[in-house]
XYZ file of C-alpha atoms in Angstrom:
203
model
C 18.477 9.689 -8.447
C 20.640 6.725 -8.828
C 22.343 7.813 -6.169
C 25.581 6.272 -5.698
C 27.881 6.032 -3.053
C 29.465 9.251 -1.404
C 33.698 8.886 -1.010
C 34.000 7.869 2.463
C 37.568 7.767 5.154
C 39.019 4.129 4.420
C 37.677 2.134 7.034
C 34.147 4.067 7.302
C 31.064 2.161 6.953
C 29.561 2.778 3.717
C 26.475 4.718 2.838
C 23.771 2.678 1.614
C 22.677 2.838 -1.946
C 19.743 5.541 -2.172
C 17.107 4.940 -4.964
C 14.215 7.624 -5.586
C 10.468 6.251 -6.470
C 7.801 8.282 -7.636
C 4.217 7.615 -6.346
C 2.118 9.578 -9.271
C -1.814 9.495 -9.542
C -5.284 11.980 -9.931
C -6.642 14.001 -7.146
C -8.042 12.040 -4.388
C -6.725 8.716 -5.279
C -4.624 7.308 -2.419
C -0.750 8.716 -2.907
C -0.659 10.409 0.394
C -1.748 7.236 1.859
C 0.349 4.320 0.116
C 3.204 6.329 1.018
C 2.141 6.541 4.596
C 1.175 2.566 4.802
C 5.239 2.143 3.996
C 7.304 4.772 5.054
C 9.317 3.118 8.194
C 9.336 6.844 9.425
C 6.798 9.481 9.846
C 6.195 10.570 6.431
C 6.644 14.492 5.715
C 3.171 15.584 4.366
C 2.411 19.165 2.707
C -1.195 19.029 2.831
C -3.740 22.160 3.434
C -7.289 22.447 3.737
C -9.167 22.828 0.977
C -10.681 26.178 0.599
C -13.420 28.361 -1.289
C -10.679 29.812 -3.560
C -10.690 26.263 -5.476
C -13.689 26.086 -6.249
C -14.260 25.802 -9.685
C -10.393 25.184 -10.004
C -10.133 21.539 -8.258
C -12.020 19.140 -9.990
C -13.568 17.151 -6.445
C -15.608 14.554 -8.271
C -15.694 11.014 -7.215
C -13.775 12.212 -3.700
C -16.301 14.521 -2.440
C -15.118 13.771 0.867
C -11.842 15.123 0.892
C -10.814 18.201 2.838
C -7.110 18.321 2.597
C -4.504 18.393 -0.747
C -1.158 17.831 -0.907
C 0.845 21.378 -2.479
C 4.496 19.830 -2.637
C 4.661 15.994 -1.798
C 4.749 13.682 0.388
C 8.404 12.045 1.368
C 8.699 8.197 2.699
C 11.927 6.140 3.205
C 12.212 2.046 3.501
C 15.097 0.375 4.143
C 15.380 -2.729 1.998
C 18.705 -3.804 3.335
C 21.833 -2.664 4.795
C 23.257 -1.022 1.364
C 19.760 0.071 -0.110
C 17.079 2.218 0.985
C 14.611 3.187 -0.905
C 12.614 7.105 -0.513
C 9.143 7.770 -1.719
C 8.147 11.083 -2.813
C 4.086 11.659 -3.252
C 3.753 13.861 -6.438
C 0.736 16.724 -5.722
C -2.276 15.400 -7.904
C -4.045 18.748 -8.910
C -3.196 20.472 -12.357
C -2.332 23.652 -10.531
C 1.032 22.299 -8.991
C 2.256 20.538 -11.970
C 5.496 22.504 -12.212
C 6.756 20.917 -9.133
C 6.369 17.430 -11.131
C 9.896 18.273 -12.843
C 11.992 18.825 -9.571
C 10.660 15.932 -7.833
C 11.081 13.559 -11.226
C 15.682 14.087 -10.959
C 16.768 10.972 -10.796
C 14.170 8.719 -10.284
C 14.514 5.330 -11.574
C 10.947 4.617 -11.986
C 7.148 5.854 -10.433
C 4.119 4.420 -9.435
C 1.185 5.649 -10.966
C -1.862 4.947 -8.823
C -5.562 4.642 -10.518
C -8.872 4.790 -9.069
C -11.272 2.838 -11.700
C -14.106 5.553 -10.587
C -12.081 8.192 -12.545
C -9.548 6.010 -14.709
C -8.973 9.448 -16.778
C -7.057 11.096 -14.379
C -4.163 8.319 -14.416
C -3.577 9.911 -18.260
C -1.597 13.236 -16.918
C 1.161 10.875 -15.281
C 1.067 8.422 -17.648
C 2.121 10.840 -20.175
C 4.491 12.543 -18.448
C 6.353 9.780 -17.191
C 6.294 7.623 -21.004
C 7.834 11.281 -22.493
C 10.406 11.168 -19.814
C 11.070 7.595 -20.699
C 10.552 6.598 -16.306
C 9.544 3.153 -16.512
C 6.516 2.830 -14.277
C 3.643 0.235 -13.307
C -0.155 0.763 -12.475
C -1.567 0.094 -9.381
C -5.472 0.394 -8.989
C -6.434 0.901 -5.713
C -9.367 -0.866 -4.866
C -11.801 1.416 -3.265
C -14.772 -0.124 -1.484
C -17.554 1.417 -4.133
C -15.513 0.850 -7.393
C -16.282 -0.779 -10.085
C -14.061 -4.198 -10.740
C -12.324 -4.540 -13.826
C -10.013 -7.457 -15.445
C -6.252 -5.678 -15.636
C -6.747 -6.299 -18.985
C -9.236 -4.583 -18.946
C -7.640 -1.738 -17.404
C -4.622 -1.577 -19.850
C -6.557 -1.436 -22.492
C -8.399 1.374 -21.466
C -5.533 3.078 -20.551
C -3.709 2.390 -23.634
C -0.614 0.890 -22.157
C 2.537 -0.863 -24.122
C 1.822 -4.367 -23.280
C 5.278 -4.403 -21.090
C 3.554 -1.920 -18.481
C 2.785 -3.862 -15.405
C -0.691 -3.539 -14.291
C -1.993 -4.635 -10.336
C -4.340 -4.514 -7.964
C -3.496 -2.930 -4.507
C -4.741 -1.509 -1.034
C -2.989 1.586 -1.006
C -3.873 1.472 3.437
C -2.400 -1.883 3.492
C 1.644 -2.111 3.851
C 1.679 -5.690 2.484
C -0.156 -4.907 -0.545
C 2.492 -1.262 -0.959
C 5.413 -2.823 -0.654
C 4.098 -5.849 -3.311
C 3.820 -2.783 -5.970
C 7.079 -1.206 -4.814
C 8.499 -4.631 -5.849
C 6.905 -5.177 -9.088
C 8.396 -1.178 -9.636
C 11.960 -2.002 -8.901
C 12.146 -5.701 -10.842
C 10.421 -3.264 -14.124
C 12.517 -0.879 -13.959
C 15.355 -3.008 -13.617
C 14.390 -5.062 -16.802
C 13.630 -1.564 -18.798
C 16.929 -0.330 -17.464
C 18.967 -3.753 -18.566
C 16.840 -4.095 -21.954
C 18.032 -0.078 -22.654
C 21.424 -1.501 -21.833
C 21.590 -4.146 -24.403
C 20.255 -2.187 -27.343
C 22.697 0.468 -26.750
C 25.397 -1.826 -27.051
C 24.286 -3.439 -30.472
C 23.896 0.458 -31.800
């Protein structure tokens, strides 16, 4: 949402510019948590338990540790400066709540999609989805204590990336290394959004 100012009473202190970030990813691969590590607030969480009923539906492979799934999202907010705060929202990561993708995608100006090298495939749902919607968006690959290391080369190439796709390590528990990715999102999508400018205005 490129949210923009509200009219305000002359006089009123202004409302700070709002900007909505995606954090996108597989099952299992650290969403929940990055946007915990950087929310200044308690972050809103929808998870449940995982039950018997998905069984055979949830893939659990590579995280068979995990009891709990987010249904709906997760929601973050930082506040970058007096006129800009930014909100997080934590896209579910199983197939079955895909359709809440769309409402949580309005007006974002760009997403984070998180990989796990252990199951690099599942980064190719929001990869999609976010390169048909034309969100610009970076990679971050969480670096879990039993992955494999791979080059970011590496990485892009087995993810098939455009070469303009920015590509990083992170620690999705560490705020420092967060907030690094959140900044590498905003300063892409800013360049995408300035580069869509200028070739609009040579059409």
């Amino acid at each position: 949402m490129d949210y923009g100012h509200s009219d305000r009473p002359a006089g009123a202190t202004p409302l700070p510019t709002a900007i909505k970030i995606l954090v996108a990813g597989g099952f299992g691969v650290g969403k929940t948590t990055m946007v915990g590590a950087v929310s200044e607030t308690r972050p809103l969480r929808t998870e449940e338990v995982l039950t018997e009923s998905g069984v055979g539906i949830d893939d659990l492979s590579g995280v068979e540790g995990k009891t709990t799934t987010t249904v709906a999202m997760d929601f973050g907010r930082i506040t970058i400066s007096d006129d800009l705060v930014l909100y997080l929202f934590g896209t579910p990561g199983q197939d079955r709540f895909w359709f809440v993708w769309d409402e949580l995608a309005l007006g974002a100006i760009g997403a984070v999609v998180l990989a796990d090298t252990r199951r690099l495939a599942d980064c190719f749902p929001s990869i999609d989805y976010f390169e048909g919607r034309g969100t610009p968006f970076v990679v971050a690959v969480n670096c879990f204590q039993d992955a494999r290391k791979y080059r970011l080369d590496e990485v892009q190439a087995a993810l098939n990336l455009d070469p303009g796709v920015p590509v990083l390590l992170c620690d999705a528990r560490q705020r420092e290394s967060s907030k690094e990715v959140l900044v590498t999102l905003m300063e892409h999508a800013m360049k995408t959004r300035e580069a869509r400018r200028r070739a609009a205005s040579e059409d």
